[in-house]
Amino acid sequence: AGGGDAWMRGRWPSARLAANWSMATATEGLPTRLFNTYETGGSHPYSHEGDVNPYNGVLFLSALAAAAEMATAVGDHAFATRCTAALEAGRTVLATRLWVEQGDGGGYWRAAWCRGGANGTALPALQAGVLYGLMWARVLGLSDAVGIDDDKVRQHLKAERARCTREYGLIFVANRTVCEGEGGAAAGAARLGAQIITDEDAWAETSMTHAALSVAVGLGSTADALAVAELVLDSYRTVLNDQWDYR
């Protein structure tokens, strides 16, 4: 309605190229050794967050769900089928290589998986904010198509809240004993040892994503969820003294 069909068709060629490129990067079923916005490249300790990681992976699955819907809308059914097949393959990798079962019946998606084996200790690292892509899928009405189980989302968010909450919000990573980056475990551990403070940084987006998804999937009360976001707001009010610069 309102010219929506023409709008979609005008953007589909570019969206198709982007989705096709994304699928080409997924040699391990999810985007493989692909940079994201937590990384700066080169010798930075977060260059290539493992071979696959849930932050890139969940964004990928959400993007494929959107691409499949767009392809169907413009009649590109063969491409929609490709996107759906890639989404299903990616979900399998998310479940088999990144999901960690805990003894208490809970679980979470580990910060990264490495084919070379640099996958942390018996309690693998937990990165907060990795479900950012799923938040957008919910906003766009695509969460059913993405197909990530709400119970697992609740378990992951519960683990984030328990292990990553600090005074100013959720920190980047908890319990990372190796750096899942280039050069193997020894080189990664050396880089990590030099810059461990980065793991303790509080990321504003992470806490906001956590709060929004907690409300969406019904993890505890709404007040408990918003209390996580409030940590970030308090930091801007009382530490940075800037209520407008919500970076």
PDB file of N, CA and C in Angstrom, residues 5 8-9 12 69-77:
ATOM      1  N   ASP A   5       5.132  -1.481  -2.855  1.00  0.00           N
ATOM      2  CA  ASP A   5       5.665  -2.466  -3.801  1.00  0.00           C
ATOM      3  C   ASP A   5       6.798  -1.860  -4.621  1.00  0.00           C
ATOM      4  N   MET A   8       9.873  -1.461  -2.431  1.00  0.00           N
ATOM      5  CA  MET A   8      10.564  -2.727  -2.207  1.00  0.00           C
ATOM      6  C   MET A   8      11.364  -3.144  -3.434  1.00  0.00           C
ATOM      7  N   ARG A   9      10.751  -3.046  -4.607  1.00  0.00           N
ATOM      8  CA  ARG A   9      11.443  -3.458  -5.823  1.00  0.00           C
ATOM      9  C   ARG A   9      12.649  -2.566  -6.122  1.00  0.00           C
ATOM     10  N   TRP A  12      15.380  -3.891  -3.694  1.00  0.00           N
ATOM     11  CA  TRP A  12      15.696  -5.308  -3.689  1.00  0.00           C
ATOM     12  C   TRP A  12      17.044  -5.648  -4.340  1.00  0.00           C
ATOM     13  N   GLU A  69      11.873 -12.663   3.343  1.00  0.00           N
ATOM     14  CA  GLU A  69      10.584 -11.968   3.230  1.00  0.00           C
ATOM     15  C   GLU A  69      10.569 -11.022   2.035  1.00  0.00           C
ATOM     16  N   MET A  70      11.663 -10.275   1.858  1.00  0.00           N
ATOM     17  CA  MET A  70      11.744  -9.347   0.724  1.00  0.00           C
ATOM     18  C   MET A  70      11.725 -10.104  -0.594  1.00  0.00           C
ATOM     19  N   ALA A  71      12.484 -11.203  -0.660  1.00  0.00           N
ATOM     20  CA  ALA A  71      12.534 -11.986  -1.899  1.00  0.00           C
ATOM     21  C   ALA A  71      11.154 -12.516  -2.264  1.00  0.00           C
ATOM     22  N   THR A  72      10.425 -13.007  -1.277  1.00  0.00           N
ATOM     23  CA  THR A  72       9.080 -13.504  -1.526  1.00  0.00           C
ATOM     24  C   THR A  72       8.166 -12.382  -2.007  1.00  0.00           C
ATOM     25  N   ALA A  73       8.323 -11.205  -1.420  1.00  0.00           N
ATOM     26  CA  ALA A  73       7.462 -10.066  -1.777  1.00  0.00           C
ATOM     27  C   ALA A  73       7.658  -9.628  -3.220  1.00  0.00           C
ATOM     28  N   VAL A  74       8.886  -9.760  -3.741  1.00  0.00           N
ATOM     29  CA  VAL A  74       9.146  -9.322  -5.126  1.00  0.00           C
ATOM     30  C   VAL A  74       9.116 -10.484  -6.108  1.00  0.00           C
ATOM     31  N   GLY A  75       8.791 -11.685  -5.626  1.00  0.00           N
ATOM     32  CA  GLY A  75       8.656 -12.837  -6.519  1.00  0.00           C
ATOM     33  C   GLY A  75       9.945 -13.570  -6.818  1.00  0.00           C
ATOM     34  N   ASP A  76      10.996 -13.303  -6.077  1.00  0.00           N
ATOM     35  CA  ASP A  76      12.279 -13.989  -6.280  1.00  0.00           C
ATOM     36  C   ASP A  76      12.305 -15.226  -5.371  1.00  0.00           C
ATOM     37  N   HIS A  77      11.480 -16.204  -5.739  1.00  0.00           N
ATOM     38  CA  HIS A  77      11.244 -17.329  -4.841  1.00  0.00           C
ATOM     39  C   HIS A  77      12.463 -18.237  -4.698  1.00  0.00           C
TER      40      HIS A  77
END
